[in-house]
Short mmCIF file of C-alpha atoms in Angstrom, two decimals:
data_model
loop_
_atom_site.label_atom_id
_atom_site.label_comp_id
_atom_site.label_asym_id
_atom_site.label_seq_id
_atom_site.Cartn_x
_atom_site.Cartn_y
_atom_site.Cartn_z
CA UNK A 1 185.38 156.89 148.86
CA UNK A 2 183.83 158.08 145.31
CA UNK A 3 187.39 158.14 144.12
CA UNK A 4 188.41 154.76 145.50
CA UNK A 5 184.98 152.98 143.78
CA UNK A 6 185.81 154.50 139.89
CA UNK A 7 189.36 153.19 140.39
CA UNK A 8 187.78 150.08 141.36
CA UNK A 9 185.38 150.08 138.37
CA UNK A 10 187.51 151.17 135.76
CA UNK A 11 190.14 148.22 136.98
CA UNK A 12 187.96 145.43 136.82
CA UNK A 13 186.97 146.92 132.90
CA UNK A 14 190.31 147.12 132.49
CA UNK A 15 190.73 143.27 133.11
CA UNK A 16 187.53 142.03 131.62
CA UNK A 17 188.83 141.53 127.47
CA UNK A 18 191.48 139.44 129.69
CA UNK A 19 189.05 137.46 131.72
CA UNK A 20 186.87 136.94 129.17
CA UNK A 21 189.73 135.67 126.37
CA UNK A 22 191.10 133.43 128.92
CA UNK A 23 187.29 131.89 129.21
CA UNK A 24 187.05 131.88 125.59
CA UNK A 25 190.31 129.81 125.32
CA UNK A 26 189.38 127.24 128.04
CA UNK A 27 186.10 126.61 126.23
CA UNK A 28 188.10 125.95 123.27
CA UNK A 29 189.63 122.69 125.56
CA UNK A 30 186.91 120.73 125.64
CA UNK A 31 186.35 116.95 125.28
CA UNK A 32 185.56 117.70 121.40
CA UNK A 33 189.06 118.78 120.91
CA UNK A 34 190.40 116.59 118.38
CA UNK A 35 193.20 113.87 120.12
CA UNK A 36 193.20 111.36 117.44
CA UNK A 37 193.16 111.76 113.77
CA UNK A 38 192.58 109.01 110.61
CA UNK A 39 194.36 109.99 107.55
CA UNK A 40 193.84 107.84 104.82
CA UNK A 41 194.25 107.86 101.02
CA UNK A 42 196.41 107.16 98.08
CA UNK A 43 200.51 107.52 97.84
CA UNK A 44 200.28 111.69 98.64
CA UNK A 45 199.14 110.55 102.00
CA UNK A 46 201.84 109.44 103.69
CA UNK A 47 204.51 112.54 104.26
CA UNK A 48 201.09 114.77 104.75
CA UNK A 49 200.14 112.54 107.71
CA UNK A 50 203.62 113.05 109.18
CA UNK A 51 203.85 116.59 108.37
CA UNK A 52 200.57 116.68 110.13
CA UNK A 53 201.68 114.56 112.86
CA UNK A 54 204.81 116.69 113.72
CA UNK A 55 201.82 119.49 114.84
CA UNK A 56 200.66 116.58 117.12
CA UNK A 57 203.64 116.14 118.34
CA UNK A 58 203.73 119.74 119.66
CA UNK A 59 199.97 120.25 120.29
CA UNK A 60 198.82 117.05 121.65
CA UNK A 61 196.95 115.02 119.39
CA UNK A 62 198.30 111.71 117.35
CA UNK A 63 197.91 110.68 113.67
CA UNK A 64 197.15 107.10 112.46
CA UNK A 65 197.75 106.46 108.86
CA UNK A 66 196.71 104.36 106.54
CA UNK A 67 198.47 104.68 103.10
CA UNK A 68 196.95 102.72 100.17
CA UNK A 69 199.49 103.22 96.56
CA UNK A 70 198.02 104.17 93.32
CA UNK A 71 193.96 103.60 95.11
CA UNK A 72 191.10 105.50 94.19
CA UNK A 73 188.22 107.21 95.42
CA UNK A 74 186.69 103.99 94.13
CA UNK A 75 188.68 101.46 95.62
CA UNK A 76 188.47 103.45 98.87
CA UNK A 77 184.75 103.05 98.99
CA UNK A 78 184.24 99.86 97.78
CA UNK A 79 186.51 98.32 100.21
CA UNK A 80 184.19 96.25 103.14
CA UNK A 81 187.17 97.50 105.30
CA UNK A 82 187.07 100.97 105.03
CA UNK A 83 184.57 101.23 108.02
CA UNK A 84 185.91 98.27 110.00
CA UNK A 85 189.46 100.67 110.17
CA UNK A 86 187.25 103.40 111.07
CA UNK A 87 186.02 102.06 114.04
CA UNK A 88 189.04 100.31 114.76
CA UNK A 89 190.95 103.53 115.54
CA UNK A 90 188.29 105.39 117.07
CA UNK A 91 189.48 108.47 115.37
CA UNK A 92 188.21 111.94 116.17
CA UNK A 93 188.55 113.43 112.92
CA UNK A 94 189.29 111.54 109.66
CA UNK A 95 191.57 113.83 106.96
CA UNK A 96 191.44 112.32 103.42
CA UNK A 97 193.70 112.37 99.98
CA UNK A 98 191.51 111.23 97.47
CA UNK A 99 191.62 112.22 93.85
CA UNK A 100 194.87 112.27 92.49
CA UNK A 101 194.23 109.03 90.31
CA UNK A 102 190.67 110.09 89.20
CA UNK A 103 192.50 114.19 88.42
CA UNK A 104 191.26 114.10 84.94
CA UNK A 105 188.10 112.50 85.13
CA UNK A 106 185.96 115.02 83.41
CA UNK A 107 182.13 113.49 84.56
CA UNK A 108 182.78 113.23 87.99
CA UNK A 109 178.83 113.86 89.06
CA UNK A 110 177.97 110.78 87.35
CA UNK A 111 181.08 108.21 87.90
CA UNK A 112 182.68 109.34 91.41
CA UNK A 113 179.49 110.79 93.17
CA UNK A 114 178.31 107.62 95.17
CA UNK A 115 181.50 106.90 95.63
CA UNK A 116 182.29 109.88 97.67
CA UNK A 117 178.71 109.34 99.15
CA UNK A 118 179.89 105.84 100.48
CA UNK A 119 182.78 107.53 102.20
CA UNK A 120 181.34 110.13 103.62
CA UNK A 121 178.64 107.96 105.00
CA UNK A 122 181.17 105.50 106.35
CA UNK A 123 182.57 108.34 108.31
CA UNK A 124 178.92 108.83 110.00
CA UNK A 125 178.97 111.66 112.34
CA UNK A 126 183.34 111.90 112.58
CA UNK A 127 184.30 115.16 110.79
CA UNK A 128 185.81 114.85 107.50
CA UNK A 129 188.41 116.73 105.99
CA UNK A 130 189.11 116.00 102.07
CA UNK A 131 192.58 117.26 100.92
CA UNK A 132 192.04 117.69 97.16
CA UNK A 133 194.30 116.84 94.99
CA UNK A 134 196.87 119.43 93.67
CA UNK A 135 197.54 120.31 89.91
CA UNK A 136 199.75 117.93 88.04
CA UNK A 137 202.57 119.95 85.67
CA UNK A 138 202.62 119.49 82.44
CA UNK A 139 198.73 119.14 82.28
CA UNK A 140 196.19 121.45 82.17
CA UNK A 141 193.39 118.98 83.35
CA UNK A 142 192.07 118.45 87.19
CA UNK A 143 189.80 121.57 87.81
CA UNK A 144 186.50 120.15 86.64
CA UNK A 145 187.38 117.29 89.36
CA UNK A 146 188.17 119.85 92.01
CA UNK A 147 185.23 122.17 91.56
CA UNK A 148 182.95 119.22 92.03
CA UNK A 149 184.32 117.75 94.96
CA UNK A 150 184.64 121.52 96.13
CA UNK A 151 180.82 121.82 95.75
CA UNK A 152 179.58 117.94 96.68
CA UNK A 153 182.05 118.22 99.98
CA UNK A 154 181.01 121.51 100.78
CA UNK A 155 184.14 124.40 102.03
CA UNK A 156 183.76 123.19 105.54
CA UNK A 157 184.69 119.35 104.53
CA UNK A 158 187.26 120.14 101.02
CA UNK A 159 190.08 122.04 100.87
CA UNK A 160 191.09 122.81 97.10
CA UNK A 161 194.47 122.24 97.10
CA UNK A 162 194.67 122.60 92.94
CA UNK A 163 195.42 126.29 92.81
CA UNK A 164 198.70 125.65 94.99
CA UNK A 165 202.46 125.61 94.21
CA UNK A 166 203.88 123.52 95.22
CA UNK A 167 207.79 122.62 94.57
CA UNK A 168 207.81 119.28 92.79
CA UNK A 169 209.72 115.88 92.56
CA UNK A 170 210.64 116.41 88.98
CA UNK A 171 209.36 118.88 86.18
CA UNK A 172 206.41 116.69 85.15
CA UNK A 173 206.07 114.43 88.67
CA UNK A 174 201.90 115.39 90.17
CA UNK A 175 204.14 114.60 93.63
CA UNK A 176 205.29 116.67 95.65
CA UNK A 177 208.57 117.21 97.22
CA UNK A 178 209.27 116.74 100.97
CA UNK A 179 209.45 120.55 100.95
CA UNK A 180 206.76 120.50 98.91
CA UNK A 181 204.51 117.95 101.49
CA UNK A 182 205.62 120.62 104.25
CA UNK A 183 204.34 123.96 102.63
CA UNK A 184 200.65 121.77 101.52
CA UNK A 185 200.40 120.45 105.00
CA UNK A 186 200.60 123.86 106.31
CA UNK A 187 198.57 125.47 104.21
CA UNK A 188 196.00 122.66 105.61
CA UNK A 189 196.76 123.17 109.22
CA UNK A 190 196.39 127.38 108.69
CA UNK A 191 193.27 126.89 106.37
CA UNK A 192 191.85 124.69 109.62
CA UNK A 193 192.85 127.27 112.06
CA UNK A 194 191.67 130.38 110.02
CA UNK A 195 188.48 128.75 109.42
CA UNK A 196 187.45 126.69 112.77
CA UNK A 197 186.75 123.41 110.45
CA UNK A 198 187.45 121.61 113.55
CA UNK A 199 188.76 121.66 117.08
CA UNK A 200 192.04 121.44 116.45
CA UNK A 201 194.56 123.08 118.64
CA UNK A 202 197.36 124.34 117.35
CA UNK A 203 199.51 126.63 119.80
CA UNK A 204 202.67 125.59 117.86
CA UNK A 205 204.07 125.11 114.49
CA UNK A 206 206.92 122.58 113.67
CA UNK A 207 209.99 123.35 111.97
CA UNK A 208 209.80 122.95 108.47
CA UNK A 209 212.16 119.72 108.62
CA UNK A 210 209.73 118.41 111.27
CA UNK A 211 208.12 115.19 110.01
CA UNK A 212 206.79 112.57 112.03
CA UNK A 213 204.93 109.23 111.93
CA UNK A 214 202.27 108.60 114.36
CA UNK A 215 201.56 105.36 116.60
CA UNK A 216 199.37 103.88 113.19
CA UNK A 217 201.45 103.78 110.34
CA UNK A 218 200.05 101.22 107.58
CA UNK A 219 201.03 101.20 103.98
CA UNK A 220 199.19 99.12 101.04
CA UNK A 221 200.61 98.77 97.65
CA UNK A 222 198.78 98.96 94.85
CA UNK A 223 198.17 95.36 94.07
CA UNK A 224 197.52 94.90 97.69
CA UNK A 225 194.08 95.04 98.77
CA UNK A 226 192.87 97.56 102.36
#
């Protein structure tokens, strides 16, 4: 009877990591798990949001886009309609690529910070997720901008996507290629995951030809207005 009670014990230890993983995942499925993102910003935005929306594809949650050429973190946040498409697609996480047009500004704390205030606050309590803007070749300019949206945003809300490689459209293009898109959207998604910014599930990764758009898929140009 001893005998038959230790095997007992030692199963159910045995079978508790299991158990209590399986629990952990579960709570991980809650309703704040991220269904519905907003990604919005200027021309880079567009193949990230359907990189990022071939993960959706695969893990369940949809991307709506909102693509405004050549804009601004300034035209962004003086536009009366950046909160009216915030509420409009009820998004449960907004990602942003801001910053690319403002790379060399070298006085950033006193020209860009309400700005990125107005933003932010526009965004009220939905996380926020600024993609930074990557290097652009040929120029040696951009990190003063990055290390003070790095510090203002804080490293749960900016990821610094400066110090990347990433392949380019040309020698001197800041863009980057589709491949390019692919391994910066990744490194997004893995930063995410790595960190717990938010709760967003990823079980699976798309192939790297995988791009998709989402059910929102608006594009501005740059004489247009949001």
């Amino acid at each position: 009877m001893k005998k038959l009670y230790l095997l007992t014990l030692l199963c159910m230890l045995t079978l508790f990591p299991a158990v209590a993983q399986k629990e952990r995942h579960d709570a991980g499925k809650g309703e704040d798990e991220v269904k519905k993102v907003l990604f919005i910003g200027d021309s880079m935005t567009g193949w990230l949001s359907e990189r990022l929306n071939a993960y959706g594809k695969l893990n369940g949650f949809d991307v709506s886009t909102i693509v405004w050429d050549g804009s601004t973190i300034g035209k962004w946040a003086n536009s009366p309609k950046l909160q009216k498409n915030i509420l409009l697609q009820e998004p449960d996480a907004i990602f942003i690529s801001l910053g690319m047009n403002e790379l060399f500004e070298q006085h950033p704390e006193t020209r860009l910070s309400t700005s990125v205030d107005k933003i932010m606050n526009g965004a009220g309590d939905i996380p926020v997720i600024w993609v930074g803007p990557p290097s652009w070749p040929g120029h040696n300019k951009g990190e003063v901008l990055n290390d003070w949206l790095e510090e203002k945003l804080g490293d749960k809300h900016f990821f610094r996507s400066f110090d990347l490689n990433l392949p380019r459209q040309s020698a001197k293009n800041p863009h980057p290629s589709r491949a390019g898109m692919v391994k910066w959207m990744d490194s997004v998604v893995e930063w995410i995951v790595e960190e717990n910014i938010i709760p967003l599930r990823i079980v699976e990764k798309p192939d790297a030809s995988q791009m998709s758009r989402g059910k929102v898929f608006i594009y501005k140009r740059m004489n247009e207005t949001l």
